[in-house]
Amino acid sequence: MAMMRLRREDPRTVGSFRLHRRLGAGGMGVVYLGSDRRGQRVALKVIRPDLAEDQEFRSRFAREVSAARRIRGGCTARLVAADLEADRPWFATQYVPGPSLHDKVVEEGPLRASDTAAIGAALSEGLVAVHEAGVVHRDLKPSNILLSPKGPRIIDFGIAWATGASTLTHVGTAVGSPGFLAPEQVRGAAVTPATDVFALGATLAYAAMGDSPFGHGSSEVMLYRVVHEEPQLHGVHDALAPLVAACLAKDPEERPSTLQLSMRLKEIAAREAQGLHDPRPPAQRDRERAELSRPTARYTERSERTEPAERRTGGSSGPRPQSPARTGGGSRPQQPRATGPTNGRRGGTRPGTRPGPASSTGRRPANPRLLRQRIVVFFVVTLIVALGIAAAQKL
C-alpha cells in the first residue's frame, strides 16, 4: 500500500495513537498509518471537518461503529478503537499490509481462476460474519479488499453508505460505487445481504477480467446498465462464469447466499488448483450462459459436463480436448475406454493390435475390462486343452 509523508496540516497524534504516514484520502476523511504505545500498527481514519458538524452523520456513524464492534471473523479489518465524541470523530482498525485487489489487478493483470475463486471463497465467508452482525457493507469493491499474507480482508464496511463515497449523491444517501452498485440501491430500495452478493459478483468479475462487467462511462450510464442491461462476462473463466452471473441477477431473491457462495467457490478453487477443469468451446460456453438467464438456473452451476458420446458408444463422436501433456496442463485427464480391433482412436491402430501402456506419444493404456476378458478366455482355453490331453492319455 502506497504511503505518503504527513502534510503540515495533518495531526501528529490522535487519541493514544501516534501518526506516521498518510495511507490515503476519500469522501469521508483521511486515513493515516499509526501505532499505539505497544507498537501495534493501525489504520486510523479521521472524519472531514464538515462531516463532523453534521449531527445526523455523527449519529449514523456511531451506529455503524457499534455494529462493526460486533463483527467476528478473520476476513475483516478488526476495529481497534474509536472516539465518536471528538471534535473530528475517528476510528482505528487493524493495519492490513498488502495491496488492494484493485491495485494488484492493475499491476499484474487478471487473476487465475483458482486465485479468483479462493479470494471469493474467503470474502464470502467474511460476509457471512458481517451479515450475522446485522451489517450490510453496501460498498464492496476491489479497492475495499486488501490482500494480506493471511488472506483477503474487507475494509470500510458499513460506512460508505453515509459518507457520499461516490460522486452519485450527497452525505446521508445510500450509495455505492458505479459498476459495483446493486440495482436495488440504484432504485432506492432497502438493502439486504443480497446487495453485497451482487457487489461480490462484480468484484470477482473484475478480478477475472481486469475490468468492470458493466464497462465504463459516466455514473448515469453505469447505473442504467446495472439496472437494465446484462453484465458482460466473456472474459470470466468458464468455471466461474455461471456462479458470477447468478450473483449479478437483477432480482435479489435470485442471487445465491454468501454461505452457498463460500462452499461453491471453495470447490472451484480446489478443482482449478489441481488442473481438473474442462475447457469448453465458445459455442458450448454461450449455450450455458443462455441457460443461466432462466430463473431456475440462477443458483446452480453444472460442475460436471455430460459424458462424451464417444465414451457411451466406444467410438469417436468428434474432436476432444487435448490432454495436459499436449496443452501444458489445465485440461481434465481423459479416462481410458474400451478398445477393439478398430478403436476409433485418433491416428488409429492396426487391426488385432493389443493396446499397450500409455507412452510419451499420448497413446492410452489398455482397457482393464478388455484385459480381464482376454485373461479369462486364455485360462478357459488352457483348461480345455489340458483336460483334452488328460483324457487322451487315459485312453
Tab-separated table of C-alpha atoms in Angstrom:
chain	number	residue	atom	x	y	z
A	1	MET	CA	0.000	0.000	0.000
A	2	ALA	CA	1.439	3.391	-1.029
A	3	MET	CA	2.308	5.715	1.824
A	4	MET	CA	2.840	9.482	1.782
A	5	ARG	CA	4.512	11.821	4.197
A	6	LEU	CA	2.380	13.751	6.642
A	7	ARG	CA	1.403	17.219	5.487
A	8	ARG	CA	1.741	20.357	7.536
A	9	GLU	CA	-1.981	20.408	8.333
A	10	ASP	CA	-2.084	16.760	9.408
A	11	PRO	CA	-2.217	15.966	13.146
A	12	ARG	CA	0.719	14.114	14.698
A	13	THR	CA	-1.306	12.299	17.337
A	14	VAL	CA	-4.941	11.220	17.538
A	15	GLY	CA	-6.141	9.781	20.823
A	16	SER	CA	-3.410	7.491	22.108
A	17	PHE	CA	-2.062	6.828	18.607
A	18	ARG	CA	0.956	8.419	17.001
A	19	LEU	CA	0.591	9.087	13.272
A	20	HIS	CA	3.430	8.245	10.872
A	21	ARG	CA	2.216	8.376	7.281
A	22	ARG	CA	-0.775	9.084	5.074
A	23	LEU	CA	-2.374	5.986	3.576
A	24	GLY	CA	-4.973	7.813	1.527
A	25	ALA	CA	-7.905	10.206	1.489
A	26	GLY	CA	-11.512	9.840	0.385
A	27	GLY	CA	-15.014	11.217	0.668
A	28	MET	CA	-15.138	10.600	4.422
A	29	GLY	CA	-11.739	11.840	5.518
A	30	VAL	CA	-8.047	10.975	5.665
A	31	VAL	CA	-6.577	7.590	6.586
A	32	TYR	CA	-3.255	7.503	8.439
A	33	LEU	CA	-0.801	4.815	9.436
A	34	GLY	CA	-0.470	4.999	13.198
A	35	SER	CA	0.782	2.998	16.141
A	36	ASP	CA	-0.023	2.706	19.831
A	37	ARG	CA	2.375	2.630	22.780
A	38	ARG	CA	2.991	-1.091	22.270
A	39	GLY	CA	3.925	-0.577	18.653
A	40	GLN	CA	0.740	-2.106	17.226
A	41	ARG	CA	0.096	-0.554	13.807
A	42	VAL	CA	-3.358	0.692	12.892
A	43	ALA	CA	-5.125	2.373	10.005
A	44	LEU	CA	-6.739	5.428	11.569
A	45	LYS	CA	-9.396	7.404	9.738
A	46	VAL	CA	-10.187	10.967	10.780
A	47	ILE	CA	-13.510	12.393	9.607
A	48	ARG	CA	-13.699	15.525	7.471
A	49	PRO	CA	-14.424	18.749	9.396
A	50	ASP	CA	-17.685	19.428	7.506
A	51	LEU	CA	-18.996	15.936	8.320
A	52	ALA	CA	-18.015	16.395	11.961
A	53	GLU	CA	-20.505	19.273	12.194
A	54	ASP	CA	-23.369	17.169	10.809
A	55	GLN	CA	-25.252	15.711	13.785
A	56	GLU	CA	-27.173	13.298	11.587
A	57	PHE	CA	-23.907	11.932	10.273
A	58	ARG	CA	-22.495	11.604	13.790
A	59	SER	CA	-25.471	9.516	14.945
A	60	ARG	CA	-25.325	7.248	11.921
A	61	PHE	CA	-21.573	6.920	12.244
A	62	ALA	CA	-21.997	5.888	15.877
A	63	ARG	CA	-24.466	3.138	14.930
A	64	GLU	CA	-22.150	1.783	12.265
A	65	VAL	CA	-19.117	1.751	14.583
A	66	SER	CA	-21.214	-0.083	17.168
A	67	ALA	CA	-22.181	-2.680	14.569
A	68	ALA	CA	-18.553	-3.033	13.444
A	69	ARG	CA	-17.558	-3.950	17.000
A	70	ARG	CA	-19.880	-6.954	16.838
A	71	ILE	CA	-18.330	-8.455	13.707
A	72	ARG	CA	-16.322	-11.611	14.306
A	73	GLY	CA	-14.158	-13.430	11.825
A	74	GLY	CA	-10.728	-13.173	10.269
A	75	CYS	CA	-11.762	-11.703	6.919
A	76	THR	CA	-12.325	-8.128	8.103
A	77	ALA	CA	-10.047	-5.424	9.443
A	78	ARG	CA	-10.740	-5.580	13.187
A	79	LEU	CA	-11.914	-2.370	14.841
A	80	VAL	CA	-9.331	-1.340	17.471
A	81	ALA	CA	-10.605	1.967	18.857
A	82	ALA	CA	-12.888	4.885	18.079
A	83	ASP	CA	-13.848	8.262	19.526
A	84	LEU	CA	-17.316	9.367	18.482
A	85	GLU	CA	-17.345	12.457	20.715
A	86	ALA	CA	-14.157	14.079	19.442
A	87	ASP	CA	-14.292	17.364	17.550
A	88	ARG	CA	-13.479	15.277	14.481
A	89	PRO	CA	-14.689	11.683	15.092
A	90	TRP	CA	-12.214	8.957	14.241
A	91	PHE	CA	-11.819	5.222	14.325
A	92	ALA	CA	-8.828	2.895	14.082
A	93	THR	CA	-8.740	-0.562	12.568
A	94	GLN	CA	-6.062	-3.212	12.421
A	95	TYR	CA	-3.485	-2.300	9.785
A	96	VAL	CA	-3.508	-4.779	6.920
A	97	PRO	CA	-0.242	-4.978	4.948
A	98	GLY	CA	-0.656	-5.733	1.289
A	99	PRO	CA	-2.103	-4.199	-1.877
A	100	SER	CA	-5.768	-3.788	-2.606
A	101	LEU	CA	-7.348	-6.179	-5.085
A	102	HIS	CA	-7.758	-3.220	-7.433
A	103	ASP	CA	-4.043	-2.363	-7.340
A	104	LYS	CA	-2.967	-5.974	-7.792
A	105	VAL	CA	-5.094	-6.399	-10.913
A	106	VAL	CA	-3.891	-3.062	-12.326
A	107	GLU	CA	-0.241	-4.006	-11.771
A	108	GLU	CA	-0.299	-7.725	-12.622
A	109	GLY	CA	-3.386	-8.213	-14.761
A	110	PRO	CA	-6.401	-10.534	-14.292
A	111	LEU	CA	-6.070	-13.329	-11.767
A	112	ARG	CA	-6.107	-17.053	-12.480
A	113	ALA	CA	-9.334	-18.965	-11.966
A	114	SER	CA	-8.011	-20.729	-8.856
A	115	ASP	CA	-6.866	-17.459	-7.250
A	116	THR	CA	-10.109	-15.662	-8.096
A	117	ALA	CA	-12.177	-18.495	-6.623
A	118	ALA	CA	-10.017	-18.701	-3.487
A	119	ILE	CA	-10.320	-14.957	-2.845
A	120	GLY	CA	-14.067	-15.130	-3.488
A	121	ALA	CA	-14.489	-18.033	-1.056
A	122	ALA	CA	-12.686	-16.125	1.712
A	123	LEU	CA	-14.679	-12.957	1.051
A	124	SER	CA	-17.957	-14.895	1.082
A	125	GLU	CA	-17.028	-16.398	4.429
A	126	GLY	CA	-16.182	-12.935	5.736
A	127	LEU	CA	-19.509	-11.544	4.563
A	128	VAL	CA	-21.288	-14.308	6.468
A	129	ALA	CA	-19.833	-12.881	9.689
A	130	VAL	CA	-20.619	-9.303	8.630
A	131	HIS	CA	-24.255	-10.133	7.884
A	132	GLU	CA	-24.659	-12.126	11.084
A	133	ALA	CA	-23.689	-8.936	12.946
A	134	GLY	CA	-26.551	-7.103	11.259
A	135	VAL	CA	-24.329	-5.097	8.907
A	136	VAL	CA	-24.549	-4.765	5.127
A	137	HIS	CA	-21.332	-3.481	3.605
A	138	ARG	CA	-23.046	-1.514	0.808
A	139	ASP	CA	-19.792	-0.606	-0.950
A	140	LEU	CA	-17.856	-3.819	-1.527
A	141	LYS	CA	-15.435	-3.299	-4.405
A	142	PRO	CA	-11.827	-4.170	-5.366
A	143	SER	CA	-10.350	-1.092	-3.664
A	144	ASN	CA	-12.047	-2.079	-0.379
A	145	ILE	CA	-10.403	-5.516	-0.362
A	146	LEU	CA	-6.830	-5.786	0.910
A	147	LEU	CA	-4.747	-8.852	0.047
A	148	SER	CA	-2.768	-9.621	3.183
A	149	PRO	CA	-0.347	-12.556	3.545
A	150	LYS	CA	-3.018	-14.273	5.654
A	151	GLY	CA	-5.786	-13.802	3.096
A	152	PRO	CA	-8.093	-11.057	1.846
A	153	ARG	CA	-9.522	-8.533	4.293
A	154	ILE	CA	-12.652	-6.403	3.885
A	155	ILE	CA	-12.312	-2.761	4.906
A	156	ASP	CA	-14.642	0.249	5.158
A	157	PHE	CA	-17.709	-1.904	5.796
A	158	GLY	CA	-20.971	-0.269	6.759
A	159	ILE	CA	-19.564	3.265	6.438
A	160	ALA	CA	-19.690	4.271	2.779
A	161	TRP	CA	-23.480	4.437	2.689
A	162	ALA	CA	-23.415	7.532	4.907
A	163	THR	CA	-20.330	9.227	3.549
A	164	GLY	CA	-21.021	10.096	-0.069
A	165	ALA	CA	-18.169	7.781	-1.087
A	166	SER	CA	-19.099	8.053	-4.765
A	167	THR	CA	-19.941	11.058	-6.873
A	168	LEU	CA	-23.553	9.998	-7.175
A	169	THR	CA	-25.145	11.619	-4.166
A	170	HIS	CA	-24.534	13.561	-1.016
A	171	VAL	CA	-23.892	12.504	2.558
A	172	GLY	CA	-26.691	10.521	4.132
A	173	THR	CA	-27.832	8.774	0.959
A	174	ALA	CA	-27.448	5.043	0.489
A	175	VAL	CA	-24.773	4.886	-2.180
A	176	GLY	CA	-22.121	2.643	-3.583
A	177	SER	CA	-19.643	2.751	-6.435
A	178	PRO	CA	-20.882	2.668	-10.043
A	179	GLY	CA	-20.296	-0.736	-11.568
A	180	PHE	CA	-20.468	-2.463	-8.182
A	181	LEU	CA	-23.752	-0.979	-7.014
A	182	ALA	CA	-26.753	-3.359	-6.880
A	183	PRO	CA	-29.946	-2.489	-8.803
A	184	GLU	CA	-31.955	-2.115	-5.596
A	185	GLN	CA	-29.519	0.544	-4.394
A	186	VAL	CA	-29.980	2.474	-7.626
A	187	ARG	CA	-33.760	2.339	-7.193
A	188	GLY	CA	-33.539	3.455	-3.576
A	189	ALA	CA	-34.985	0.177	-2.263
A	190	ALA	CA	-33.905	-1.427	1.011
A	191	VAL	CA	-30.521	-3.102	1.009
A	192	THR	CA	-30.075	-6.678	2.229
A	193	PRO	CA	-27.213	-9.199	2.356
A	194	ALA	CA	-28.071	-9.957	-1.285
A	195	THR	CA	-26.852	-6.425	-2.073
A	196	ASP	CA	-23.346	-7.427	-1.008
A	197	VAL	CA	-23.632	-10.624	-3.059
A	198	PHE	CA	-24.188	-8.529	-6.190
A	199	ALA	CA	-21.138	-6.397	-5.373
A	200	LEU	CA	-19.080	-9.523	-4.724
A	201	GLY	CA	-20.089	-10.925	-8.110
A	202	ALA	CA	-18.975	-7.697	-9.823
A	203	THR	CA	-15.733	-7.777	-7.818
A	204	LEU	CA	-14.947	-11.356	-8.868
A	205	ALA	CA	-15.687	-10.454	-12.483
A	206	TYR	CA	-13.217	-7.573	-12.182
A	207	ALA	CA	-10.568	-9.876	-10.705
A	208	ALA	CA	-11.027	-12.376	-13.548
A	209	MET	CA	-11.292	-9.875	-16.429
A	210	GLY	CA	-9.406	-6.810	-15.196
A	211	ASP	CA	-12.471	-4.705	-15.930
A	212	SER	CA	-15.977	-3.982	-14.684
A	213	PRO	CA	-18.689	-6.289	-16.078
A	214	PHE	CA	-20.685	-3.142	-16.879
A	215	GLY	CA	-17.925	-1.393	-18.802
A	216	HIS	CA	-17.062	2.284	-18.442
A	217	GLY	CA	-18.881	5.586	-18.645
A	218	SER	CA	-20.457	8.295	-16.575
A	219	SER	CA	-22.245	7.489	-13.327
A	220	GLU	CA	-25.633	7.777	-15.032
A	221	VAL	CA	-24.614	5.389	-17.848
A	222	MET	CA	-23.207	2.856	-15.408
A	223	LEU	CA	-26.323	2.955	-13.233
A	224	TYR	CA	-28.561	2.439	-16.257
A	225	ARG	CA	-26.553	-0.615	-17.302
A	226	VAL	CA	-26.677	-2.086	-13.797
A	227	VAL	CA	-30.471	-1.841	-13.730
A	228	HIS	CA	-31.393	-2.621	-17.347
A	229	GLU	CA	-28.542	-4.489	-19.065
A	230	GLU	CA	-26.909	-7.856	-18.538
A	231	PRO	CA	-23.272	-7.931	-17.408
A	232	GLN	CA	-20.556	-8.763	-19.925
A	233	LEU	CA	-18.718	-11.835	-18.635
A	234	HIS	CA	-16.967	-13.060	-21.787
A	235	GLY	CA	-13.563	-12.769	-20.122
A	236	VAL	CA	-14.537	-14.632	-16.942
A	237	HIS	CA	-13.162	-18.158	-16.564
A	238	ASP	CA	-15.637	-20.834	-17.633
A	239	ALA	CA	-15.562	-22.445	-14.195
A	240	LEU	CA	-16.640	-19.181	-12.553
A	241	ALA	CA	-18.882	-17.524	-15.136
A	242	PRO	CA	-22.174	-19.269	-14.191
A	243	LEU	CA	-21.733	-18.522	-10.483
A	244	VAL	CA	-20.750	-14.898	-11.118
A	245	ALA	CA	-23.780	-14.494	-13.398
A	246	ALA	CA	-26.003	-15.810	-10.597
A	247	CYS	CA	-24.557	-13.216	-8.187
A	248	LEU	CA	-25.367	-10.457	-10.693
A	249	ALA	CA	-29.044	-11.342	-11.030
A	250	LYS	CA	-31.223	-8.231	-11.108
A	251	ASP	CA	-33.673	-9.703	-8.585
A	252	PRO	CA	-32.071	-10.057	-5.113
A	253	GLU	CA	-34.168	-13.183	-4.480
A	254	GLU	CA	-32.442	-14.973	-7.347
A	255	ARG	CA	-28.906	-14.490	-6.015
A	256	PRO	CA	-27.158	-17.226	-4.032
A	257	SER	CA	-26.461	-16.745	-0.338
A	258	THR	CA	-22.986	-15.974	0.962
A	259	LEU	CA	-22.841	-19.453	2.528
A	260	GLN	CA	-23.683	-21.095	-0.802
A	261	LEU	CA	-21.059	-18.944	-2.494
A	262	SER	CA	-18.393	-19.884	0.024
A	263	MET	CA	-18.983	-23.613	-0.463
A	264	ARG	CA	-19.138	-23.488	-4.260
A	265	LEU	CA	-16.098	-21.222	-4.593
A	266	LYS	CA	-14.037	-23.489	-2.344
A	267	GLU	CA	-14.894	-26.427	-4.612
A	268	ILE	CA	-13.989	-24.465	-7.728
A	269	ALA	CA	-10.721	-23.212	-6.212
A	270	ALA	CA	-9.655	-26.751	-5.282
A	271	ARG	CA	-10.602	-28.146	-8.686
A	272	GLU	CA	-8.882	-25.369	-10.631
A	273	ALA	CA	-5.733	-25.564	-8.495
A	274	GLN	CA	-5.419	-29.244	-9.463
A	275	GLY	CA	-5.992	-28.507	-13.127
A	276	LEU	CA	-9.179	-30.576	-13.280
A	277	HIS	CA	-11.336	-28.081	-15.148
A	278	ASP	CA	-12.602	-28.995	-18.599
A	279	PRO	CA	-12.213	-26.257	-21.238
A	280	ARG	CA	-15.249	-25.898	-23.500
A	281	PRO	CA	-15.596	-24.407	-26.957
A	282	PRO	CA	-17.118	-20.911	-27.178
A	283	ALA	CA	-20.400	-22.247	-28.580
A	284	GLN	CA	-20.933	-24.512	-25.589
A	285	ARG	CA	-19.990	-21.729	-23.175
A	286	ASP	CA	-22.503	-19.379	-24.787
A	287	ARG	CA	-25.251	-22.019	-24.526
A	288	GLU	CA	-24.643	-22.385	-20.787
A	289	ARG	CA	-24.760	-18.627	-20.287
A	290	ALA	CA	-28.049	-18.536	-22.172
A	291	GLU	CA	-29.409	-21.196	-19.826
A	292	LEU	CA	-28.383	-19.076	-16.832
A	293	SER	CA	-30.738	-16.332	-17.974
A	294	ARG	CA	-33.610	-18.593	-16.944
A	295	PRO	CA	-34.683	-18.020	-13.309
A	296	THR	CA	-34.440	-21.710	-12.432
A	297	ALA	CA	-30.772	-21.785	-13.332
A	298	ARG	CA	-29.636	-18.767	-11.339
A	299	TYR	CA	-28.398	-20.700	-8.327
A	300	THR	CA	-26.769	-23.677	-9.995
A	301	GLU	CA	-23.706	-24.402	-11.983
A	302	ARG	CA	-23.095	-27.702	-13.699
A	303	SER	CA	-19.841	-28.808	-12.157
A	304	GLU	CA	-19.561	-31.893	-14.337
A	305	ARG	CA	-20.160	-31.985	-18.066
A	306	THR	CA	-22.348	-34.585	-19.819
A	307	GLU	CA	-20.424	-37.766	-20.594
A	308	PRO	CA	-18.990	-37.530	-24.139
A	309	ALA	CA	-20.762	-39.575	-26.761
A	310	GLU	CA	-17.523	-41.361	-27.653
A	311	ARG	CA	-17.473	-42.955	-24.179
A	312	ARG	CA	-21.050	-44.185	-24.475
A	313	THR	CA	-20.611	-45.689	-27.930
A	314	GLY	CA	-16.964	-46.725	-27.840
A	315	GLY	CA	-16.351	-44.687	-30.983
A	316	SER	CA	-15.288	-41.157	-31.748
A	317	SER	CA	-18.005	-38.513	-31.793
A	318	GLY	CA	-15.773	-35.591	-32.698
A	319	PRO	CA	-12.707	-33.734	-31.519
A	320	ARG	CA	-11.983	-33.926	-27.817
A	321	PRO	CA	-9.949	-31.550	-25.612
A	322	GLN	CA	-6.210	-32.114	-25.718
A	323	SER	CA	-4.573	-33.820	-22.786
A	324	PRO	CA	-2.397	-31.944	-20.264
A	325	ALA	CA	0.707	-33.430	-21.907
A	326	ARG	CA	-0.145	-31.540	-25.097
A	327	THR	CA	-1.535	-28.328	-23.667
A	328	GLY	CA	0.787	-27.809	-20.733
A	329	GLY	CA	-1.887	-28.521	-18.102
A	330	GLY	CA	-5.363	-27.270	-17.350
A	331	SER	CA	-7.388	-29.966	-19.097
A	332	ARG	CA	-9.269	-32.718	-17.373
A	333	PRO	CA	-7.340	-36.014	-17.751
A	334	GLN	CA	-9.017	-38.316	-20.263
A	335	GLN	CA	-10.389	-41.582	-18.864
A	336	PRO	CA	-9.492	-44.870	-20.633
A	337	ARG	CA	-12.208	-46.565	-22.630
A	338	ALA	CA	-12.774	-49.929	-24.228
A	339	THR	CA	-10.824	-50.520	-27.455
A	340	GLY	CA	-11.028	-53.207	-30.055
A	341	PRO	CA	-9.523	-54.071	-33.410
A	342	THR	CA	-10.728	-50.679	-34.633
A	343	ASN	CA	-10.926	-48.477	-31.552
A	344	GLY	CA	-11.706	-45.137	-33.172
A	345	ARG	CA	-8.641	-43.523	-31.634
A	346	ARG	CA	-7.114	-40.607	-33.459
A	347	GLY	CA	-4.355	-41.954	-35.647
A	348	GLY	CA	-5.852	-45.472	-35.360
A	349	THR	CA	-4.094	-48.840	-34.754
A	350	ARG	CA	-3.601	-51.907	-36.874
A	351	PRO	CA	-6.400	-54.471	-36.579
A	352	GLY	CA	-5.702	-57.062	-33.909
A	353	THR	CA	-3.052	-54.976	-32.155
A	354	ARG	CA	-3.182	-55.255	-28.386
A	355	PRO	CA	-3.259	-51.814	-26.716
A	356	GLY	CA	-0.157	-51.141	-24.677
A	357	PRO	CA	0.569	-48.827	-21.772
A	358	ALA	CA	0.485	-45.074	-22.144
A	359	SER	CA	3.576	-43.613	-23.751
A	360	SER	CA	5.037	-40.186	-24.329
A	361	THR	CA	3.284	-40.100	-27.705
A	362	GLY	CA	-0.104	-39.826	-25.983
A	363	ARG	CA	-1.297	-43.466	-26.538
A	364	ARG	CA	-3.787	-44.613	-23.916
A	365	PRO	CA	-3.268	-47.588	-21.588
A	366	ALA	CA	-5.094	-50.849	-22.264
A	367	ASN	CA	-8.649	-51.057	-21.032
A	368	PRO	CA	-8.749	-53.127	-17.783
A	369	ARG	CA	-12.087	-54.683	-18.689
A	370	LEU	CA	-10.776	-55.899	-22.040
A	371	LEU	CA	-7.660	-57.334	-20.384
A	372	ARG	CA	-9.774	-59.248	-17.875
A	373	GLN	CA	-11.872	-60.731	-20.676
A	374	ARG	CA	-8.784	-61.863	-22.543
A	375	ILE	CA	-7.246	-63.404	-19.405
A	376	VAL	CA	-10.456	-65.345	-18.731
A	377	VAL	CA	-10.541	-66.623	-22.308
A	378	PHE	CA	-6.875	-67.638	-22.055
A	379	PHE	CA	-7.442	-69.673	-18.890
A	380	VAL	CA	-10.596	-71.300	-20.223
A	381	VAL	CA	-8.847	-72.372	-23.422
A	382	THR	CA	-5.829	-73.620	-21.449
A	383	LEU	CA	-8.093	-75.623	-19.140
A	384	ILE	CA	-9.948	-77.210	-22.048
A	385	VAL	CA	-6.679	-78.175	-23.747
A	386	ALA	CA	-5.330	-79.672	-20.506
A	387	LEU	CA	-8.499	-81.678	-19.948
A	388	GLY	CA	-8.325	-82.918	-23.536
A	389	ILE	CA	-4.732	-84.077	-23.120
A	390	ALA	CA	-5.565	-85.834	-19.846
A	391	ALA	CA	-8.489	-87.635	-21.437
A	392	ALA	CA	-6.345	-88.756	-24.370
A	393	GLN	CA	-3.702	-90.182	-22.041
A	394	LYS	CA	-6.298	-92.273	-20.192
A	395	LEU	CA	-7.398	-93.824	-23.484
